[in-house]
Amino acid sequence: MNITQINLTIAQMLDYTTPILFAALCGVLSENAGVVNIGLDGIMRFGAFFGLVGAFFSHSPWIGLLLGIAIGCLVGALHAFITIRWNGDQTVAGTAVNVIAVGLMTYLLEFVFSTTGYSPQLQNYFGAQAYRVHLPFLAKIPLLGAFSNLSFMIWLGFICTVLMHVLLYHTVLGLRIRTCGENPKAATTLGINVSRVRWFAVVAGAALAGVGGAALSISSFSGFSDSMPNGVGFIGLAAMIFGKWTPFGALGAALLFGTGQIVQSIIAVTGIAPKLAPGLTLILPYVLTLAVLAGFVGRSIAPAADGLPYYKEQR
Amino acid sequence: MKALEVRNISKMFPGNLANDNISFSVERGEIFAIVGENGAGKSTLMNIIYGIYTASGGDLLVNEKEVKIRSVEDAIKLRMGMVHQEFMLIPRFTVTQNIVIGDEPHKGIFFDYGRAVREVRELSERVSLTVNASALVGDLPVGVQQRVEILKVLRRGAEILIFDEPTAVLTPEETVDLFVTMRKLQAEGKTILFISHKLKEVMEIANRIAVLRRGKLQGIVNKKDTNEEELARMMVGRNVVLEIPKVDVEVGAVAFACHDLHVRNKRGYEAVKGMTFDVHGGEIVGIAGVQGNGQDELVNAMIGFSHPVSGSMELNGKNMRMVTTAQLRKEGMSYITEDRARRGLVMPYTVRENSVMGQHLGKPFSKGIRMDYDKVGEFAEGKVKEYDIRPGDVYDTAGSLSGGNQQKLILARELSLPHNFLIASQPTRGLDVGATEFVYRKLLEEKKAGKAILLISLELSEILGLSDRILVMFEGRIVGETTPDKATEEALGLLMLGVGIDKKVQS
Ligand SMILES: Nc1ncnc2c1ncn2[C@@H]1O[C@H](COP(=O)(O)OP(=O)(O)OP(=O)(O)O)[C@@H](O)[C@H]1O
Ligand SMILES: [Mg+2]
């Protein structure tokens, strides 16, 4: 492989990484406040479809992105309403979101575009040359060259990681979010409104999952496919755990899983694939996920009150 | 001036009237104690005043003005502060973070950690409660965690302070320190509500004492006009024997023996550094010591939670060094723990299920893979009557019982298991006088029945009152052995602090 090929491969790896990263960041924010959101895979599906719809009808990926954020907030609010307002079981609520997302998007795809399987392709999407972030001065430098021509969404992912780190570890709100995730009762005794903080974390997190979905349909790809997000949300959850519920940890894990995806494509391209069973390379990233989960999860500790409903008068 | 007045406050929990029409007022600059049995409603009342619970009825007045306290924010605005019965700390955060959360020094939206650390250091110096501002709270002994809780309240400049059983986890020395702080606060004109089960403490620190019983205010007495016996009688509704009777029993054969036992703690640090002792049938051996001198690790090794690194351990003559808890229990060990929530009971399970745990396998409580809940129920009903576990419904969850009743449930289970060796680790922690008396009586009955008992306690009066022999533990070693008739609290206290021990023996 020459430099250009290597750069292209890295760029593609980052393309795979970004949706995983957004999903993981959604989990990091929500779970640091103590709310498990396994519905984020479903939220991504919402985001992917509505992102496409926005971009398709407005001919602008920016509108798609906004719509992705909006739908993420909306579904996140539903999750928050069930789990925080009514103390519903977080796993059940999240699963419901996932199930609804599968059926509803398939239906909407047909309803809006009268097609099945794939939406019409976009001309204007973040992956298109016109929408890329051009940094020509990097182009000639080996490895860094990969960053000279990336989709805006990839950069957004990096920016969100840094912002989330600052939020959680350097702001007053971040300290309070983590307090709610560690010991909501203690938070109450300190005069913190646990419900309000958790609402914020769940909705803002879900917005990121919506963006992650949009990153699939209007950045990595130029359209919505009915199989989206292909389990990326769950891989994101794994990345969150592997990254020990921290933003930079999540980024590292997402990069690892992104690499798994690219290895899979390399195997396919270089022609080793025919010798392997066709399905085998497809499951590579998932096997990697499982291996990582089995090997490392024992050593990372979730926020103490993660997943537990809380109401003020409980003992 | 009245700093706080409570008027006709009631609180109804589902099926349980926890506070029944309670009224009293507290003068500014007063230390006002509240006593009552486990489950009398003391914490409930405090939580209402502090805005965590909403009263079902009644009014609150602060500085003689009627106030509505709907949330903790409201209470904090009225300059109230509360040290809760359970720690409200986050082990993974630093001391500084724990102290400032909710009222953080900040620059814009950013948390100013540097300033927070400085503020905590200043405060800690000013009120002479020493803490390491940057230590992780989870690494600290409970006594220091308690200091963190107190600093948290002081930092907010509270005028009305509520202390809900702050001394339950403190050593006698730490309690003395706390009282010094409380008196200082009182001198500054702050008002303090203080809850404790230790009547001696109450008599020492309080100006007036309110007694609650089953949710009702029984009466308010001046410290000057009362004594421990009267308080105990008001709390429980009958005479309580605070003196522990002497029971003489013929000492039997050795039940438990260990030799040169070495045990590491979770971090791999050697916490028990060579202990040799034995416990005979019909005797109570008391282990006295300041918390954190290896008692927990010793117990863990004795119950099979961790294996000693070296030394021998025998139960009824059989080697027990590398065995499981199940094997130890089969050989006749029973264990009463102070940690009711994590070790003693499964809180979400019912009284019925908890009562047979550990003997649920095999006859009579199960057949093959099937539990025989009729038998379990019968057994539990019997125990509930025998031990007077209230409210008495075997379908209640263990978590819904008061501390005293939880402890009775543990006793009921552990003493009904076939055993000849009983480990009682701080068996009366957090218990009211009535429940404490009950535990003492049961332990003495055990002794009469010829069982061997190892009692580990931080309460010197308990050790002195119950034990036949006393071992003093300091930094993982036995530094002295004595009997209650020869020892005084003072002499024991000094030994426990390692005073007068030959340094050569130690190193
Ligand atoms: N959040 C709650 N939900 C339901 N019942 C409760 C709750 N809190 C307390 N209770 C019940 O109210 C009664 C009073 O409990 P409370 O904790 O106020 O007692 P206490 O006097 O503080 O006892 P202790 O000395 O053991 O701390 C008990 O019967 C208890 O089971
Ligand atoms: Mg209480």
mmCIF file of C-alpha atoms in Angstrom, chain B residues 161-488:
data_model
loop_
_atom_site.group_PDB
_atom_site.id
_atom_site.type_symbol
_atom_site.label_atom_id
_atom_site.label_comp_id
_atom_site.label_asym_id
_atom_site.label_seq_id
_atom_site.Cartn_x
_atom_site.Cartn_y
_atom_site.Cartn_z
ATOM 1 C CA LEU B 161 -27.855 21.555 62.480
ATOM 2 C CA ILE B 162 -29.363 18.108 62.579
ATOM 3 C CA PHE B 163 -27.141 15.212 63.623
ATOM 4 C CA ASP B 164 -28.871 11.874 63.056
ATOM 5 C CA GLU B 165 -26.934 9.253 65.015
ATOM 6 C CA PRO B 166 -23.525 10.669 64.214
ATOM 7 C CA THR B 167 -21.848 8.662 66.964
ATOM 8 C CA ALA B 168 -23.074 5.213 65.939
ATOM 9 C CA VAL B 169 -19.917 4.634 63.916
ATOM 10 C CA LEU B 170 -17.509 6.700 65.988
ATOM 11 C CA THR B 171 -14.997 5.463 68.500
ATOM 12 C CA PRO B 172 -15.231 6.910 72.014
ATOM 13 C CA GLU B 173 -12.326 9.266 71.283
ATOM 14 C CA GLU B 174 -13.936 10.484 68.082
ATOM 15 C CA THR B 175 -17.168 11.063 69.968
ATOM 16 C CA VAL B 176 -15.328 13.237 72.458
ATOM 17 C CA ASP B 177 -13.944 15.282 69.569
ATOM 18 C CA LEU B 178 -17.383 15.623 68.035
ATOM 19 C CA PHE B 179 -18.805 16.884 71.300
ATOM 20 C CA VAL B 180 -16.088 19.509 71.516
ATOM 21 C CA THR B 181 -17.117 20.692 68.057
ATOM 22 C CA MET B 182 -20.790 20.674 68.981
ATOM 23 C CA ARG B 183 -20.186 22.748 72.089
ATOM 24 C CA LYS B 184 -18.186 25.215 70.031
ATOM 25 C CA LEU B 185 -21.047 25.512 67.572
ATOM 26 C CA GLN B 186 -23.464 25.979 70.421
ATOM 27 C CA ALA B 187 -21.312 28.782 71.796
ATOM 28 C CA GLU B 188 -21.536 30.436 68.376
ATOM 29 C CA GLY B 189 -25.305 30.467 68.767
ATOM 30 C CA LYS B 190 -26.107 27.575 66.475
ATOM 31 C CA THR B 191 -28.992 25.289 67.222
ATOM 32 C CA ILE B 192 -28.422 21.544 67.214
ATOM 33 C CA LEU B 193 -30.787 18.592 67.021
ATOM 34 C CA PHE B 194 -28.980 15.461 68.106
ATOM 35 C CA ILE B 195 -30.086 11.849 67.849
ATOM 36 C CA SER B 196 -28.378 8.951 69.574
ATOM 37 C CA HIS B 197 -29.161 5.585 71.088
ATOM 38 C CA LYS B 198 -26.412 6.009 73.635
ATOM 39 C CA LEU B 199 -28.193 7.571 76.564
ATOM 40 C CA LYS B 200 -24.945 8.367 78.308
ATOM 41 C CA GLU B 201 -23.991 10.624 75.395
ATOM 42 C CA VAL B 202 -27.370 12.252 75.403
ATOM 43 C CA MET B 203 -27.096 12.978 79.114
ATOM 44 C CA GLU B 204 -23.690 14.482 78.532
ATOM 45 C CA ILE B 205 -24.388 16.850 75.658
ATOM 46 C CA ALA B 206 -28.086 17.764 75.537
ATOM 47 C CA ASN B 207 -29.944 20.614 77.205
ATOM 48 C CA ARG B 208 -33.339 19.033 76.707
ATOM 49 C CA ILE B 209 -34.382 15.611 75.517
ATOM 50 C CA ALA B 210 -37.480 14.604 73.576
ATOM 51 C CA VAL B 211 -38.579 10.994 73.695
ATOM 52 C CA LEU B 212 -40.425 9.458 70.753
ATOM 53 C CA ARG B 213 -42.265 6.194 70.960
ATOM 54 C CA ARG B 214 -43.993 4.528 68.020
ATOM 55 C CA GLY B 215 -44.325 7.832 66.209
ATOM 56 C CA LYS B 216 -45.703 9.799 69.157
ATOM 57 C CA LEU B 217 -43.975 12.352 71.319
ATOM 58 C CA GLN B 218 -43.777 10.747 74.756
ATOM 59 C CA GLY B 219 -42.480 13.809 76.505
ATOM 60 C CA ILE B 220 -39.724 16.380 76.722
ATOM 61 C CA VAL B 221 -37.462 16.437 79.764
ATOM 62 C CA ASN B 222 -34.692 18.691 80.992
ATOM 63 C CA LYS B 223 -31.362 16.965 81.244
ATOM 64 C CA LYS B 224 -31.088 18.212 84.830
ATOM 65 C CA ASP B 225 -34.297 16.503 85.893
ATOM 66 C CA THR B 226 -33.770 13.053 84.417
ATOM 67 C CA ASN B 227 -31.464 10.081 84.243
ATOM 68 C CA GLU B 228 -30.693 7.198 81.905
ATOM 69 C CA GLU B 229 -33.120 4.817 83.550
ATOM 70 C CA GLU B 230 -36.016 7.207 83.204
ATOM 71 C CA LEU B 231 -35.205 7.901 79.558
ATOM 72 C CA ALA B 232 -35.006 4.198 78.807
ATOM 73 C CA ARG B 233 -38.330 3.629 80.510
ATOM 74 C CA MET B 234 -39.986 6.426 78.535
ATOM 75 C CA MET B 235 -38.601 5.040 75.279
ATOM 76 C CA VAL B 236 -39.510 1.431 75.736
ATOM 77 C CA GLY B 237 -42.525 1.715 78.025
ATOM 78 C CA ARG B 238 -41.141 -0.644 80.654
ATOM 79 C CA ASN B 239 -38.151 -0.843 82.962
ATOM 80 C CA VAL B 240 -34.986 -1.637 81.085
ATOM 81 C CA VAL B 241 -32.140 -3.405 82.813
ATOM 82 C CA LEU B 242 -29.095 -1.450 81.759
ATOM 83 C CA GLU B 243 -26.854 -3.510 84.016
ATOM 84 C CA ILE B 244 -25.671 -6.758 82.473
ATOM 85 C CA PRO B 245 -26.214 -9.630 84.929
ATOM 86 C CA LYS B 246 -23.319 -11.930 85.733
ATOM 87 C CA VAL B 247 -23.726 -15.500 84.585
ATOM 88 C CA ASP B 248 -21.368 -18.176 85.805
ATOM 89 C CA VAL B 249 -20.956 -21.240 83.644
ATOM 90 C CA GLU B 250 -18.505 -24.098 83.775
ATOM 91 C CA VAL B 251 -15.962 -23.602 81.007
ATOM 92 C CA GLY B 252 -15.934 -26.450 78.522
ATOM 93 C CA ALA B 253 -13.624 -27.755 75.842
ATOM 94 C CA VAL B 254 -11.846 -25.584 73.268
ATOM 95 C CA ALA B 255 -14.188 -24.845 70.357
ATOM 96 C CA PHE B 256 -12.127 -22.435 68.326
ATOM 97 C CA ALA B 257 -8.383 -21.984 68.322
ATOM 98 C CA CYS B 258 -5.971 -20.118 66.117
ATOM 99 C CA HIS B 259 -2.213 -19.944 66.224
ATOM 100 C CA ASP B 260 0.038 -17.254 64.774
ATOM 101 C CA LEU B 261 -2.648 -16.196 62.343
ATOM 102 C CA HIS B 262 -1.658 -13.770 59.589
ATOM 103 C CA VAL B 263 -4.305 -12.201 57.365
ATOM 104 C CA ARG B 264 -4.013 -9.715 54.548
ATOM 105 C CA ASN B 265 -6.609 -7.089 53.786
ATOM 106 C CA LYS B 266 -8.086 -6.373 50.350
ATOM 107 C CA ARG B 267 -5.110 -4.260 49.355
ATOM 108 C CA GLY B 268 -2.676 -7.028 50.211
ATOM 109 C CA TYR B 269 -1.431 -5.282 53.346
ATOM 110 C CA GLU B 270 -0.997 -7.539 56.357
ATOM 111 C CA ALA B 271 -3.696 -6.446 58.803
ATOM 112 C CA VAL B 272 -3.578 -9.365 61.243
ATOM 113 C CA LYS B 273 0.011 -9.979 62.216
ATOM 114 C CA GLY B 274 0.139 -13.181 64.141
ATOM 115 C CA MET B 275 -2.745 -13.735 66.548
ATOM 116 C CA THR B 276 -2.979 -16.673 68.904
ATOM 117 C CA PHE B 277 -6.030 -17.311 71.055
ATOM 118 C CA ASP B 278 -8.755 -19.826 71.757
ATOM 119 C CA VAL B 279 -12.399 -19.764 72.782
ATOM 120 C CA HIS B 280 -13.872 -22.426 75.049
ATOM 121 C CA GLY B 281 -17.427 -23.622 75.299
ATOM 122 C CA GLY B 282 -19.403 -21.669 77.893
ATOM 123 C CA GLU B 283 -17.249 -18.562 77.712
ATOM 124 C CA ILE B 284 -17.432 -15.201 76.027
ATOM 125 C CA VAL B 285 -14.125 -13.889 74.799
ATOM 126 C CA GLY B 286 -14.237 -10.177 74.038
ATOM 127 C CA ILE B 287 -11.957 -8.479 71.549
ATOM 128 C CA ALA B 288 -11.533 -4.805 72.380
ATOM 129 C CA GLY B 289 -9.857 -2.389 70.048
ATOM 130 C CA VAL B 290 -10.163 0.813 68.109
ATOM 131 C CA GLN B 291 -11.792 0.310 64.744
ATOM 132 C CA GLY B 292 -9.413 -0.483 61.919
ATOM 133 C CA ASN B 293 -6.866 -2.463 63.925
ATOM 134 C CA GLY B 294 -7.477 -5.690 62.050
ATOM 135 C CA GLN B 295 -10.808 -6.739 63.531
ATOM 136 C CA ASP B 296 -12.569 -6.860 60.162
ATOM 137 C CA GLU B 297 -9.824 -8.909 58.587
ATOM 138 C CA LEU B 298 -9.761 -11.299 61.527
ATOM 139 C CA VAL B 299 -13.487 -11.882 61.235
ATOM 140 C CA ASN B 300 -13.223 -12.311 57.477
ATOM 141 C CA ALA B 301 -10.662 -15.044 57.943
ATOM 142 C CA MET B 302 -12.703 -16.710 60.666
ATOM 143 C CA ILE B 303 -15.830 -16.865 58.521
ATOM 144 C CA GLY B 304 -13.983 -18.077 55.440
ATOM 145 C CA PHE B 305 -14.308 -14.869 53.392
ATOM 146 C CA SER B 306 -10.561 -14.669 53.025
ATOM 147 C CA HIS B 307 -7.878 -17.208 53.710
ATOM 148 C CA PRO B 308 -5.105 -16.472 56.180
ATOM 149 C CA VAL B 309 -1.665 -16.247 54.615
ATOM 150 C CA SER B 310 -0.182 -18.314 57.394
ATOM 151 C CA GLY B 311 -0.910 -19.743 60.787
ATOM 152 C CA SER B 312 -3.445 -22.301 61.857
ATOM 153 C CA MET B 313 -7.146 -22.126 62.559
ATOM 154 C CA GLU B 314 -9.164 -24.924 64.114
ATOM 155 C CA LEU B 315 -12.817 -25.437 64.857
ATOM 156 C CA ASN B 316 -13.667 -28.362 67.137
ATOM 157 C CA GLY B 317 -10.232 -29.777 66.521
ATOM 158 C CA LYS B 318 -10.507 -29.743 62.717
ATOM 159 C CA ASN B 319 -8.194 -27.690 60.543
ATOM 160 C CA MET B 320 -10.170 -24.814 59.049
ATOM 161 C CA ARG B 321 -7.515 -22.690 57.409
ATOM 162 C CA MET B 322 -8.405 -23.077 53.752
ATOM 163 C CA VAL B 323 -12.078 -23.931 53.887
ATOM 164 C CA THR B 324 -15.232 -22.252 52.654
ATOM 165 C CA THR B 325 -17.862 -20.510 54.722
ATOM 166 C CA ALA B 326 -20.217 -23.411 54.050
ATOM 167 C CA GLN B 327 -17.761 -25.889 55.562
ATOM 168 C CA LEU B 328 -17.256 -23.668 58.599
ATOM 169 C CA ARG B 329 -20.985 -23.411 59.128
ATOM 170 C CA LYS B 330 -21.356 -27.152 58.783
ATOM 171 C CA GLU B 331 -18.748 -27.573 61.466
ATOM 172 C CA GLY B 332 -20.782 -25.373 63.810
ATOM 173 C CA MET B 333 -19.965 -21.706 63.260
ATOM 174 C CA SER B 334 -22.648 -19.016 63.445
ATOM 175 C CA TYR B 335 -22.072 -15.360 62.683
ATOM 176 C CA ILE B 336 -23.848 -12.216 63.791
ATOM 177 C CA THR B 337 -22.730 -9.209 61.801
ATOM 178 C CA GLU B 338 -22.933 -5.476 62.336
ATOM 179 C CA ASP B 339 -23.348 -4.988 58.603
ATOM 180 C CA ARG B 340 -26.984 -5.977 58.401
ATOM 181 C CA ALA B 341 -27.523 -4.628 54.914
ATOM 182 C CA ARG B 342 -24.631 -6.264 53.136
ATOM 183 C CA ARG B 343 -23.890 -9.391 55.137
ATOM 184 C CA GLY B 344 -26.747 -10.123 57.458
ATOM 185 C CA LEU B 345 -29.839 -10.020 55.307
ATOM 186 C CA VAL B 346 -31.058 -9.867 51.740
ATOM 187 C CA MET B 347 -33.061 -6.680 52.099
ATOM 188 C CA PRO B 348 -35.523 -7.125 49.230
ATOM 189 C CA TYR B 349 -36.370 -10.655 50.416
ATOM 190 C CA THR B 350 -39.077 -11.325 52.954
ATOM 191 C CA VAL B 351 -38.645 -12.143 56.607
ATOM 192 C CA ARG B 352 -39.747 -15.658 55.727
ATOM 193 C CA GLU B 353 -36.984 -16.205 53.199
ATOM 194 C CA ASN B 354 -34.323 -14.536 55.290
ATOM 195 C CA SER B 355 -35.164 -16.655 58.312
ATOM 196 C CA VAL B 356 -34.017 -19.910 56.729
ATOM 197 C CA MET B 357 -31.197 -18.698 54.560
ATOM 198 C CA GLY B 358 -28.212 -20.978 54.971
ATOM 199 C CA GLN B 359 -30.337 -23.914 56.059
ATOM 200 C CA HIS B 360 -32.728 -23.767 53.126
ATOM 201 C CA LEU B 361 -31.033 -26.657 51.358
ATOM 202 C CA GLY B 362 -32.312 -30.094 52.164
ATOM 203 C CA LYS B 363 -34.713 -31.110 54.868
ATOM 204 C CA PRO B 364 -36.901 -29.761 56.253
ATOM 205 C CA PHE B 365 -37.129 -26.641 54.068
ATOM 206 C CA SER B 366 -36.687 -28.117 50.613
ATOM 207 C CA LYS B 367 -37.213 -31.322 48.732
ATOM 208 C CA GLY B 368 -34.848 -31.752 45.832
ATOM 209 C CA ILE B 369 -34.987 -28.516 43.858
ATOM 210 C CA ARG B 370 -38.306 -27.445 45.324
ATOM 211 C CA MET B 371 -38.588 -25.138 48.319
ATOM 212 C CA ASP B 372 -41.208 -26.179 50.826
ATOM 213 C CA TYR B 373 -42.596 -22.770 51.642
ATOM 214 C CA ASP B 374 -45.208 -24.136 54.006
ATOM 215 C CA LYS B 375 -42.459 -25.410 56.261
ATOM 216 C CA VAL B 376 -40.447 -22.219 55.816
ATOM 217 C CA GLY B 377 -43.490 -20.143 56.705
ATOM 218 C CA GLU B 378 -44.201 -22.188 59.813
ATOM 219 C CA PHE B 379 -40.615 -21.851 60.925
ATOM 220 C CA ALA B 380 -40.569 -18.097 60.290
ATOM 221 C CA GLU B 381 -43.851 -17.561 62.138
ATOM 222 C CA GLY B 382 -42.411 -19.374 65.117
ATOM 223 C CA LYS B 383 -39.231 -17.296 65.128
ATOM 224 C CA VAL B 384 -41.132 -14.029 64.728
ATOM 225 C CA LYS B 385 -43.080 -14.878 67.888
ATOM 226 C CA GLU B 386 -40.103 -16.179 69.826
ATOM 227 C CA TYR B 387 -37.930 -13.133 69.056
ATOM 228 C CA ASP B 388 -40.790 -10.629 68.971
ATOM 229 C CA ILE B 389 -39.847 -9.342 65.525
ATOM 230 C CA ARG B 390 -42.124 -6.406 64.707
ATOM 231 C CA PRO B 391 -44.380 -5.645 62.886
ATOM 232 C CA GLY B 392 -44.574 -9.428 62.690
ATOM 233 C CA ASP B 393 -45.718 -10.137 59.149
ATOM 234 C CA VAL B 394 -43.421 -12.768 57.631
ATOM 235 C CA TYR B 395 -44.178 -11.387 54.178
ATOM 236 C CA ASP B 396 -42.626 -7.973 54.980
ATOM 237 C CA THR B 397 -39.284 -7.413 53.314
ATOM 238 C CA ALA B 398 -36.266 -7.352 55.587
ATOM 239 C CA GLY B 399 -35.512 -3.862 54.296
ATOM 240 C CA SER B 400 -38.748 -2.505 55.686
ATOM 241 C CA LEU B 401 -37.862 -3.507 59.263
ATOM 242 C CA SER B 402 -36.192 -1.136 61.687
ATOM 243 C CA GLY B 403 -32.566 -1.770 62.572
ATOM 244 C CA GLY B 404 -33.420 -3.446 65.846
ATOM 245 C CA ASN B 405 -35.871 -5.810 64.264
ATOM 246 C CA GLN B 406 -33.448 -6.641 61.475
ATOM 247 C CA GLN B 407 -30.904 -7.585 64.100
ATOM 248 C CA LYS B 408 -33.451 -9.775 65.884
ATOM 249 C CA LEU B 409 -34.113 -11.545 62.599
ATOM 250 C CA ILE B 410 -30.409 -12.221 62.133
ATOM 251 C CA LEU B 411 -30.158 -13.533 65.685
ATOM 252 C CA ALA B 412 -33.189 -15.732 65.143
ATOM 253 C CA ARG B 413 -31.610 -17.288 62.090
ATOM 254 C CA GLU B 414 -28.058 -17.648 63.320
ATOM 255 C CA LEU B 415 -28.993 -19.038 66.706
ATOM 256 C CA SER B 416 -31.360 -21.580 65.187
ATOM 257 C CA LEU B 417 -28.617 -23.004 62.985
ATOM 258 C CA PRO B 418 -26.867 -25.934 64.611
ATOM 259 C CA HIS B 419 -23.715 -24.407 66.086
ATOM 260 C CA ASN B 420 -21.366 -24.441 69.021
ATOM 261 C CA PHE B 421 -19.263 -21.417 68.120
ATOM 262 C CA LEU B 422 -20.731 -17.961 67.687
ATOM 263 C CA ILE B 423 -18.971 -14.916 66.277
ATOM 264 C CA ALA B 424 -20.732 -11.714 67.320
ATOM 265 C CA SER B 425 -19.269 -8.726 65.534
ATOM 266 C CA GLN B 426 -20.561 -5.441 66.968
ATOM 267 C CA PRO B 427 -23.925 -7.082 67.497
ATOM 268 C CA THR B 428 -25.613 -3.975 68.931
ATOM 269 C CA ARG B 429 -24.434 -1.338 66.476
ATOM 270 C CA GLY B 430 -27.183 1.212 65.923
ATOM 271 C CA LEU B 431 -29.622 -0.579 68.228
ATOM 272 C CA ASP B 432 -31.854 1.070 70.817
ATOM 273 C CA VAL B 433 -31.648 0.199 74.513
ATOM 274 C CA GLY B 434 -34.458 -2.331 74.331
ATOM 275 C CA ALA B 435 -32.959 -4.200 71.403
ATOM 276 C CA THR B 436 -29.495 -3.997 72.931
ATOM 277 C CA GLU B 437 -30.795 -5.561 76.124
ATOM 278 C CA PHE B 438 -32.388 -8.294 74.044
ATOM 279 C CA VAL B 439 -29.125 -9.073 72.248
ATOM 280 C CA TYR B 440 -27.249 -9.225 75.554
ATOM 281 C CA ARG B 441 -29.810 -11.588 76.992
ATOM 282 C CA LYS B 442 -29.552 -13.893 74.009
ATOM 283 C CA LEU B 443 -25.767 -13.928 74.131
ATOM 284 C CA LEU B 444 -25.861 -14.862 77.807
ATOM 285 C CA GLU B 445 -28.386 -17.617 77.084
ATOM 286 C CA GLU B 446 -25.990 -18.959 74.474
ATOM 287 C CA LYS B 447 -23.220 -18.962 77.020
ATOM 288 C CA LYS B 448 -25.415 -20.794 79.494
ATOM 289 C CA ALA B 449 -26.104 -23.390 76.817
ATOM 290 C CA GLY B 450 -22.385 -24.031 76.660
ATOM 291 C CA LYS B 451 -21.623 -22.343 73.349
ATOM 292 C CA ALA B 452 -18.309 -20.655 72.691
ATOM 293 C CA ILE B 453 -18.691 -16.975 71.845
ATOM 294 C CA LEU B 454 -16.273 -14.471 70.363
ATOM 295 C CA LEU B 455 -17.502 -10.904 70.855
ATOM 296 C CA ILE B 456 -15.908 -8.125 68.854
ATOM 297 C CA SER B 457 -16.980 -4.672 69.893
ATOM 298 C CA LEU B 458 -15.920 -1.059 69.962
ATOM 299 C CA GLU B 459 -18.078 -0.448 73.042
ATOM 300 C CA LEU B 460 -15.986 -0.914 76.136
ATOM 301 C CA SER B 461 -18.995 -1.164 78.419
ATOM 302 C CA GLU B 462 -20.269 -4.041 76.307
ATOM 303 C CA ILE B 463 -16.937 -5.837 76.348
ATOM 304 C CA LEU B 464 -16.540 -5.341 80.080
ATOM 305 C CA GLY B 465 -20.095 -6.359 80.860
ATOM 306 C CA LEU B 466 -20.298 -9.522 78.804
ATOM 307 C CA SER B 467 -16.841 -11.040 78.469
ATOM 308 C CA ASP B 468 -15.156 -13.610 80.650
ATOM 309 C CA ARG B 469 -11.792 -12.829 79.092
ATOM 310 C CA ILE B 470 -10.786 -9.710 77.198
ATOM 311 C CA LEU B 471 -8.180 -9.561 74.467
ATOM 312 C CA VAL B 472 -6.996 -6.126 73.398
ATOM 313 C CA MET B 473 -6.179 -5.795 69.749
ATOM 314 C CA PHE B 474 -3.877 -3.125 68.391
ATOM 315 C CA GLU B 475 -2.395 -2.938 64.904
ATOM 316 C CA GLY B 476 -3.175 -6.547 64.105
ATOM 317 C CA ARG B 477 -1.832 -8.033 67.326
ATOM 318 C CA ILE B 478 -3.090 -8.997 70.735
ATOM 319 C CA VAL B 479 -1.344 -6.553 73.032
ATOM 320 C CA GLY B 480 -2.943 -7.574 76.258
ATOM 321 C CA GLU B 481 -5.240 -10.054 77.933
ATOM 322 C CA THR B 482 -7.277 -9.364 81.016
ATOM 323 C CA THR B 483 -10.539 -10.133 82.783
ATOM 324 C CA PRO B 484 -13.386 -7.694 83.447
ATOM 325 C CA ASP B 485 -12.890 -7.695 87.211
ATOM 326 C CA LYS B 486 -9.243 -6.675 86.818
ATOM 327 C CA ALA B 487 -9.653 -4.153 84.007
ATOM 328 C CA THR B 488 -10.937 -0.600 84.065
#
